[in-house]
């Protein structure tokens, strides 16, 4: 009996050793096949032995790829997930939304899309797995969020003329500027707090020495424990910036350089030249957009009008070359109706322009003072 079993094993071994390359490939293609250690060792010896000539090298390459596929099948999708970086995941999420086609802010929870008020607030309640949406008029409603393991990321898209506030689970408050997309969690993981930004936002981060807070963008990353700061990182713009109001932050750029900032400093990163600068400033002008204010300091009127058109999602008719000759200073409240804002423009550029609010035309006076 023992002799018969030994003969069977011997026959099986000889048969396996005589297996051709094509047979090996077919064997590997069977995902449900279970190979013994001896069989796996023989496959690799068979593969490594066939290294003479182009045809054999092609076979080796084919078998290596096939064996890799088998390993992936056995290991499952977990291996794939380990090789995909977070930045790639974030970009995949934001790439699905064209913000230029939106007229009001939208919140994305998996495949669910919730339209928001032009200045809505979103409160994250990780314990209940809910979001509370509060509109500008005070009306509110709750939304249940599916299992965070299945849908770990939420996204908000804020188009022109809109603004939104996100209050995260730890009470960190993020004011999201128009034309901005942001990915955020309803609950943090055990080690870090993290959001991904394409656009501009002001963050007031709740202090937690045990959990660092990270803001990731395409070109710069900001790391803090608890502080207030503004990040401007529009993908289409060459200059990215961070303005620090309170606390300390560390900024890492795609160039590999890292800078630690102190309050009342502004960090700028030039993507095309891969260079950064750090200057002392008054941060108010960079963060007053939170209060719906546009602060102007000898700015060409053509630039101001371009900003107004984008904010109100409208067209104004003017000669850009003429308007660039007029420099204006002051504050504009961009929360008011467009007609009221145009009247403000006439006041900060007295005797220099004539505005027809009905036709939306701005003309430079013949002899501007």
Tab-separated table of C-alpha atoms in Angstrom:
chain	number	residue	atom	x	y	z
A	1	UNK	CA	0.000	0.000	0.000
A	2	UNK	CA	2.773	2.411	0.993
A	3	UNK	CA	4.682	1.448	-2.115
A	4	UNK	CA	1.662	2.256	-4.313
A	5	UNK	CA	1.248	5.742	-2.749
A	6	UNK	CA	4.957	6.401	-3.213
A	7	UNK	CA	4.699	5.436	-6.886
A	8	UNK	CA	1.709	7.787	-7.311
A	9	UNK	CA	3.638	10.701	-5.772
A	10	UNK	CA	6.635	9.885	-7.951
A	11	UNK	CA	4.462	9.762	-11.067
A	12	UNK	CA	2.793	13.072	-10.135
A	13	UNK	CA	6.191	14.685	-9.537
A	14	UNK	CA	7.611	13.469	-12.850
A	15	UNK	CA	4.460	14.622	-14.643
A	16	UNK	CA	4.707	18.074	-13.084
A	17	UNK	CA	8.418	18.394	-13.881
A	18	UNK	CA	7.668	17.550	-17.505
A	19	UNK	CA	4.958	20.211	-17.709
A	20	UNK	CA	5.451	22.563	-20.657
A	21	UNK	CA	5.515	26.367	-20.422
A	22	UNK	CA	2.024	26.560	-21.936
A	23	UNK	CA	0.751	24.079	-19.353
A	24	UNK	CA	2.276	26.185	-16.582
A	25	UNK	CA	0.566	29.313	-17.898
A	26	UNK	CA	-2.763	27.499	-17.997
A	27	UNK	CA	-2.196	26.302	-14.449
A	28	UNK	CA	-1.448	29.822	-13.214
A	29	UNK	CA	-4.532	31.195	-14.953
A	30	UNK	CA	-6.718	28.979	-12.770
A	31	UNK	CA	-7.256	31.346	-9.863
A	32	UNK	CA	-8.788	28.687	-7.650
A	33	UNK	CA	-5.844	26.290	-7.996
A	34	UNK	CA	-3.905	25.586	-4.827
A	35	UNK	CA	-0.216	25.001	-5.474
A	36	UNK	CA	2.065	23.219	-3.063
A	37	UNK	CA	5.380	24.759	-2.050
A	38	UNK	CA	7.169	22.171	-4.199
A	39	UNK	CA	5.053	23.045	-7.235
A	40	UNK	CA	5.624	26.794	-6.789
A	41	UNK	CA	9.376	26.186	-6.472
A	42	UNK	CA	9.361	24.160	-9.655
A	43	UNK	CA	7.480	26.883	-11.561
A	44	UNK	CA	10.086	29.495	-10.697
A	45	UNK	CA	12.971	27.106	-11.487
A	46	UNK	CA	11.300	26.343	-14.806
A	47	UNK	CA	10.838	30.051	-15.547
A	48	UNK	CA	14.340	31.104	-14.517
A	49	UNK	CA	15.894	28.305	-16.557
A	50	UNK	CA	14.393	29.532	-19.820
A	51	UNK	CA	16.518	32.616	-20.391
A	52	UNK	CA	18.185	31.900	-23.742
A	53	UNK	CA	16.989	33.788	-26.814
A	54	UNK	CA	14.283	36.410	-27.325
A	55	UNK	CA	11.480	33.875	-27.445
A	56	UNK	CA	12.448	32.392	-24.098
A	57	UNK	CA	12.819	35.858	-22.536
A	58	UNK	CA	9.321	36.678	-23.729
A	59	UNK	CA	8.040	33.477	-22.090
A	60	UNK	CA	9.762	34.396	-18.818
A	61	UNK	CA	8.185	37.870	-18.897
A	62	UNK	CA	4.762	36.387	-19.659
A	63	UNK	CA	5.046	33.851	-16.856
A	64	UNK	CA	6.238	36.502	-14.386
A	65	UNK	CA	3.228	38.677	-15.172
A	66	UNK	CA	0.901	35.690	-14.936
A	67	UNK	CA	2.389	34.666	-11.597
A	68	UNK	CA	1.971	38.244	-10.336
A	69	UNK	CA	-1.680	38.149	-11.361
A	70	UNK	CA	-2.102	34.935	-9.387
A	71	UNK	CA	-0.542	36.542	-6.305
A	72	UNK	CA	-2.911	39.515	-6.620
A	73	UNK	CA	-5.898	37.200	-6.955
A	74	UNK	CA	-4.870	35.243	-3.877
A	75	UNK	CA	-4.055	38.405	-1.908
A	76	UNK	CA	-7.252	40.206	-2.892
A	77	UNK	CA	-7.909	43.891	-3.509
A	78	UNK	CA	-6.129	44.846	-0.278
A	79	UNK	CA	-2.790	44.820	-2.127
A	80	UNK	CA	-4.123	47.237	-4.723
A	81	UNK	CA	-5.405	49.600	-2.071
A	82	UNK	CA	-2.040	49.683	-0.345
A	83	UNK	CA	-0.355	50.864	-3.541
A	84	UNK	CA	-2.733	53.767	-4.194
A	85	UNK	CA	-1.771	57.009	-2.435
A	86	UNK	CA	-4.300	59.242	-0.705
A	87	UNK	CA	-3.615	62.104	-3.095
A	88	UNK	CA	-4.648	59.878	-6.002
A	89	UNK	CA	-7.847	58.894	-4.201
A	90	UNK	CA	-8.707	62.542	-3.500
A	91	UNK	CA	-8.055	63.583	-7.102
A	92	UNK	CA	-10.285	60.779	-8.355
A	93	UNK	CA	-13.088	62.049	-6.119
A	94	UNK	CA	-12.818	65.723	-7.119
A	95	UNK	CA	-12.309	64.933	-10.819
A	96	UNK	CA	-15.890	63.673	-11.072
A	97	UNK	CA	-17.373	67.133	-10.484
A	98	UNK	CA	-17.286	70.095	-12.865
A	99	UNK	CA	-17.785	73.041	-10.545
A	100	UNK	CA	-18.381	75.446	-13.453
A	101	UNK	CA	-21.700	73.715	-14.216
A	102	UNK	CA	-23.091	74.258	-10.698
A	103	UNK	CA	-25.304	77.171	-9.662
A	104	UNK	CA	-25.534	76.343	-5.968
A	105	UNK	CA	-23.295	74.513	-3.511
A	106	UNK	CA	-23.627	70.727	-3.520
A	107	UNK	CA	-22.755	68.081	-0.939
A	108	UNK	CA	-21.780	64.628	-2.219
A	109	UNK	CA	-22.260	61.535	-0.042
A	110	UNK	CA	-21.392	58.496	-2.117
A	111	UNK	CA	-23.790	58.694	-5.077
A	112	UNK	CA	-26.183	60.995	-3.224
A	113	UNK	CA	-26.147	64.713	-4.139
A	114	UNK	CA	-27.675	67.328	-1.818
A	115	UNK	CA	-28.151	70.883	-3.056
A	116	UNK	CA	-27.366	73.491	-0.411
A	117	UNK	CA	-28.251	77.100	0.264
A	118	UNK	CA	-25.850	79.736	-1.109
A	119	UNK	CA	-24.391	80.149	2.402
A	120	UNK	CA	-25.201	76.856	4.116
A	121	UNK	CA	-23.528	75.381	7.194
A	122	UNK	CA	-22.771	71.657	7.504
A	123	UNK	CA	-22.299	70.109	10.970
A	124	UNK	CA	-20.675	66.660	11.263
A	125	UNK	CA	-21.933	64.359	14.015
A	126	UNK	CA	-19.692	61.292	13.938
A	127	UNK	CA	-21.402	59.586	16.898
A	128	UNK	CA	-24.798	59.514	15.197
A	129	UNK	CA	-23.365	59.204	11.688
A	130	UNK	CA	-25.316	62.276	10.637
A	131	UNK	CA	-24.863	65.649	8.988
A	132	UNK	CA	-26.943	68.632	10.037
A	133	UNK	CA	-27.536	71.173	7.271
A	134	UNK	CA	-28.453	74.723	8.320
A	135	UNK	CA	-29.538	77.168	5.615
A	136	UNK	CA	-29.097	80.924	5.726
A	137	UNK	CA	-32.762	81.408	6.678
A	138	UNK	CA	-32.283	79.200	9.763
A	139	UNK	CA	-34.126	76.145	8.453
A	140	UNK	CA	-32.268	72.884	9.043
A	141	UNK	CA	-32.472	69.165	8.307
A	142	UNK	CA	-30.455	66.020	9.089
A	143	UNK	CA	-28.903	63.527	6.683
A	144	UNK	CA	-27.750	60.038	7.643
A	145	UNK	CA	-24.348	59.075	6.280
A	146	UNK	CA	-23.711	55.438	5.256
A	147	UNK	CA	-21.056	53.379	7.012
A	148	UNK	CA	-17.862	55.443	6.983
A	149	UNK	CA	-15.846	52.345	6.068
A	150	UNK	CA	-17.745	52.115	2.801
A	151	UNK	CA	-17.932	55.896	2.217
A	152	UNK	CA	-15.020	57.426	4.170
A	153	UNK	CA	-15.003	60.701	2.225
A	154	UNK	CA	-17.582	63.440	1.781
A	155	UNK	CA	-17.177	66.256	-0.708
A	156	UNK	CA	-18.535	69.768	-0.987
A	157	UNK	CA	-18.393	71.856	-4.163
A	158	UNK	CA	-18.953	75.606	-3.842
A	159	UNK	CA	-19.485	77.431	-7.170
A	160	UNK	CA	-19.216	81.143	-7.946
A	161	UNK	CA	-21.357	83.416	-5.791
A	162	UNK	CA	-21.625	80.841	-2.981
A	163	UNK	CA	-19.917	80.198	0.335
A	164	UNK	CA	-20.147	77.374	2.880
A	165	UNK	CA	-19.065	76.510	6.415
A	166	UNK	CA	-18.121	73.003	7.531
A	167	UNK	CA	-18.036	72.234	11.252
A	168	UNK	CA	-16.147	68.969	11.682
A	169	UNK	CA	-16.646	66.402	14.437
A	170	UNK	CA	-14.020	68.034	16.709
A	171	UNK	CA	-15.587	71.516	16.212
A	172	UNK	CA	-12.902	72.584	13.728
A	173	UNK	CA	-14.563	75.196	11.513
A	174	UNK	CA	-13.774	75.550	7.816
A	175	UNK	CA	-15.128	78.441	5.745
A	176	UNK	CA	-15.064	77.398	2.095
A	177	UNK	CA	-14.722	80.101	-0.550
A	178	UNK	CA	-16.472	80.167	-3.913
A	179	UNK	CA	-15.134	78.059	-6.794
A	180	UNK	CA	-13.720	75.531	-4.319
A	181	UNK	CA	-13.963	71.770	-3.847
A	182	UNK	CA	-13.105	70.102	-0.558
A	183	UNK	CA	-13.022	66.467	0.558
A	184	UNK	CA	-13.538	65.823	4.274
A	185	UNK	CA	-14.480	62.974	6.653
A	186	UNK	CA	-17.509	62.753	8.915
A	187	UNK	CA	-15.167	61.089	11.445
A	188	UNK	CA	-11.370	61.095	11.750
A	189	UNK	CA	-9.158	58.033	11.841
A	190	UNK	CA	-7.180	57.122	14.957
A	191	UNK	CA	-3.979	59.021	14.130
A	192	UNK	CA	-4.698	62.110	12.019
A	193	UNK	CA	-7.290	64.666	10.977
A	194	UNK	CA	-7.191	65.396	7.267
A	195	UNK	CA	-8.995	67.279	4.487
A	196	UNK	CA	-8.190	67.796	0.803
A	197	UNK	CA	-8.629	71.206	-0.835
A	198	UNK	CA	-8.886	72.499	-4.385
A	199	UNK	CA	-9.558	76.213	-4.059
A	200	UNK	CA	-9.531	78.407	-0.954
A	201	UNK	CA	-10.653	78.005	2.649
A	202	UNK	CA	-10.121	79.540	6.076
A	203	UNK	CA	-9.615	76.995	8.856
A	204	UNK	CA	-9.976	77.462	12.612
A	205	UNK	CA	-8.576	74.162	13.884
A	206	UNK	CA	-9.456	72.806	17.321
A	207	UNK	CA	-6.262	72.023	19.217
A	208	UNK	CA	-5.449	68.344	19.754
A	209	UNK	CA	-1.784	67.495	20.521
A	210	UNK	CA	-2.496	63.794	19.920
A	211	UNK	CA	-3.934	64.291	16.431
A	212	UNK	CA	-2.233	66.430	13.829
A	213	UNK	CA	-4.494	68.250	11.362
A	214	UNK	CA	-3.437	68.086	7.703
A	215	UNK	CA	-4.641	70.113	4.745
A	216	UNK	CA	-3.568	68.425	1.532
A	217	UNK	CA	-3.591	70.124	-1.880
A	218	UNK	CA	-2.074	69.268	-5.241
A	219	UNK	CA	1.127	71.217	-4.567
A	220	UNK	CA	1.381	72.091	-0.865
A	221	UNK	CA	0.516	70.346	2.404
A	222	UNK	CA	-0.128	72.192	5.680
A	223	UNK	CA	0.273	70.430	9.050
A	224	UNK	CA	-0.953	71.876	12.372
A	225	UNK	CA	-2.091	70.884	15.859
A	226	UNK	CA	-4.429	73.822	16.502
A	227	UNK	CA	-4.466	77.205	14.772
A	228	UNK	CA	-6.235	79.622	12.393
A	229	UNK	CA	-5.026	80.009	8.836
A	230	UNK	CA	-6.066	80.519	5.222
A	231	UNK	CA	-5.091	78.242	2.340
A	232	UNK	CA	-5.427	79.319	-1.292
A	233	UNK	CA	-4.683	76.441	-3.669
A	234	UNK	CA	-6.661	76.761	-6.887
A	235	UNK	CA	-5.294	74.101	-9.290
A	236	UNK	CA	-5.521	76.442	-12.292
A	237	UNK	CA	-3.467	79.187	-10.596
A	238	UNK	CA	0.313	79.260	-10.565
A	239	UNK	CA	0.632	80.856	-7.103
A	240	UNK	CA	-0.481	78.905	-4.019
A	241	UNK	CA	-0.481	80.547	-0.587
A	242	UNK	CA	-0.943	80.081	3.152
A	243	UNK	CA	-1.696	82.973	5.536
A	244	UNK	CA	-1.284	82.323	9.262
A	245	UNK	CA	-3.436	84.216	11.775
A	246	UNK	CA	-2.804	82.260	14.989
A	247	UNK	CA	-0.548	79.418	16.147
A	248	UNK	CA	2.139	77.710	14.070
A	249	UNK	CA	1.968	75.649	10.888
A	250	UNK	CA	4.371	73.622	8.794
A	251	UNK	CA	4.061	73.888	5.013
A	252	UNK	CA	5.549	71.277	2.682
A	253	UNK	CA	5.693	71.980	-1.053
A	254	UNK	CA	6.015	69.657	-4.044
A	255	UNK	CA	9.546	71.059	-4.445
A	256	UNK	CA	10.520	69.150	-1.297
A	257	UNK	CA	11.086	72.266	0.822
A	258	UNK	CA	9.427	72.659	4.230
A	259	UNK	CA	8.770	75.975	6.010
A	260	UNK	CA	7.504	76.672	9.544
A	261	UNK	CA	5.283	79.758	9.776
A	262	UNK	CA	4.552	82.196	12.601
A	263	UNK	CA	1.455	84.428	13.003
A	264	UNK	CA	1.016	87.317	10.542
A	265	UNK	CA	3.111	85.635	7.882
A	266	UNK	CA	2.223	84.725	4.308
A	267	UNK	CA	3.777	81.793	2.478
A	268	UNK	CA	3.591	81.691	-1.318
A	269	UNK	CA	4.642	78.884	-3.639
A	270	UNK	CA	5.290	79.405	-7.350
A	271	UNK	CA	4.439	76.121	-9.100
A	272	UNK	CA	6.175	76.929	-12.380
A	273	UNK	CA	9.474	77.926	-10.749
A	274	UNK	CA	9.134	75.567	-7.756
A	275	UNK	CA	10.105	78.417	-5.409
A	276	UNK	CA	8.602	79.691	-2.167
A	277	UNK	CA	8.662	82.987	-0.242
A	278	UNK	CA	7.736	83.932	3.327
A	279	UNK	CA	6.748	87.508	4.249
A	280	UNK	CA	5.346	89.371	7.243
A	281	UNK	CA	1.913	90.832	6.460
A	282	UNK	CA	-1.383	92.079	7.851
A	283	UNK	CA	-3.538	88.993	7.225
A	284	UNK	CA	-6.845	90.882	7.100
A	285	UNK	CA	-6.781	91.571	3.369
A	286	UNK	CA	-6.319	87.864	2.657
A	287	UNK	CA	-9.111	86.615	4.908
A	288	UNK	CA	-11.771	89.345	4.670
A	289	UNK	CA	-13.548	87.305	1.972
A	290	UNK	CA	-15.042	85.347	4.906
A	291	UNK	CA	-17.027	88.475	5.734
A	292	UNK	CA	-18.056	88.955	2.081
A	293	UNK	CA	-15.686	91.897	1.742
A	294	UNK	CA	-13.342	92.714	-1.108
A	295	UNK	CA	-10.490	94.943	0.095
A	296	UNK	CA	-8.836	97.028	-2.617
A	297	UNK	CA	-5.477	98.763	-2.386
A	298	UNK	CA	-4.681	100.732	-5.552
A	299	UNK	CA	-5.974	97.845	-7.622
A	300	UNK	CA	-6.671	98.291	-11.356
A	301	UNK	CA	-10.407	98.657	-11.903
A	302	UNK	CA	-10.228	96.087	-14.708
A	303	UNK	CA	-9.100	93.459	-12.177
A	304	UNK	CA	-11.858	94.472	-9.753
A	305	UNK	CA	-14.533	94.208	-12.444
A	306	UNK	CA	-13.269	90.769	-13.413
A	307	UNK	CA	-13.653	89.618	-9.797
A	308	UNK	CA	-17.146	91.110	-9.622
A	309	UNK	CA	-18.206	89.295	-12.799
A	310	UNK	CA	-16.985	85.973	-11.430
A	311	UNK	CA	-18.598	86.438	-8.039
A	312	UNK	CA	-21.998	87.445	-9.413
A	313	UNK	CA	-21.753	85.048	-12.358
A	314	UNK	CA	-22.657	87.818	-14.774
A	315	UNK	CA	-21.271	89.912	-17.632
A	316	UNK	CA	-20.330	93.575	-17.436
A	317	UNK	CA	-19.427	95.573	-20.515
A	318	UNK	CA	-16.356	97.810	-20.388
A	319	UNK	CA	-13.065	98.582	-22.085
A	320	UNK	CA	-10.452	96.620	-20.133
A	321	UNK	CA	-7.604	98.846	-21.313
A	322	UNK	CA	-9.390	101.986	-20.099
A	323	UNK	CA	-10.347	100.400	-16.780
A	324	UNK	CA	-6.764	99.253	-16.135
A	325	UNK	CA	-5.689	102.922	-16.019
A	326	UNK	CA	-7.942	103.584	-13.021
A	327	UNK	CA	-6.647	102.466	-9.609
A	328	UNK	CA	-9.138	102.068	-6.773
A	329	UNK	CA	-8.874	101.579	-3.009
A	330	UNK	CA	-11.509	100.783	-0.407
A	331	UNK	CA	-13.896	98.000	0.594
A	332	UNK	CA	-16.673	96.390	-1.408
A	333	UNK	CA	-19.463	94.387	0.215
A	334	UNK	CA	-20.020	91.564	-2.265
A	335	UNK	CA	-23.047	90.209	-0.383
A	336	UNK	CA	-25.298	93.016	-1.673
A	337	UNK	CA	-27.213	92.958	-4.988
A	338	UNK	CA	-25.139	93.738	-8.072
A	339	UNK	CA	-26.795	97.128	-8.686
A	340	UNK	CA	-25.856	98.272	-5.174
A	341	UNK	CA	-22.285	97.104	-5.631
A	342	UNK	CA	-21.938	99.015	-8.905
A	343	UNK	CA	-23.079	102.168	-7.111
A	344	UNK	CA	-20.332	101.557	-4.529
A	345	UNK	CA	-17.812	101.350	-7.353
A	346	UNK	CA	-18.819	104.792	-8.560
A	347	UNK	CA	-18.160	106.146	-5.056
A	348	UNK	CA	-14.657	104.676	-4.748
A	349	UNK	CA	-13.809	105.945	-8.239
A	350	UNK	CA	-15.466	109.405	-8.122
A	351	UNK	CA	-15.727	111.345	-11.394
A	352	UNK	CA	-13.738	108.654	-13.191
A	353	UNK	CA	-16.427	106.287	-14.442
A	354	UNK	CA	-20.081	106.294	-15.456
A	355	UNK	CA	-22.128	103.163	-14.805
A	356	UNK	CA	-25.434	102.209	-16.406
A	357	UNK	CA	-26.834	99.548	-14.071
A	358	UNK	CA	-29.622	98.641	-16.509
A	359	UNK	CA	-27.304	97.952	-19.446
A	360	UNK	CA	-24.442	96.815	-17.164
A	361	UNK	CA	-21.984	99.118	-18.892
A	362	UNK	CA	-19.028	100.928	-17.307
A	363	UNK	CA	-17.390	103.742	-19.221
A	364	UNK	CA	-14.396	105.866	-18.350
A	365	UNK	CA	-15.099	109.582	-18.277
A	366	UNK	CA	-13.322	111.661	-20.925
A	367	UNK	CA	-11.171	113.533	-18.428
A	368	UNK	CA	-10.908	111.319	-15.347
A	369	UNK	CA	-9.433	112.983	-12.275
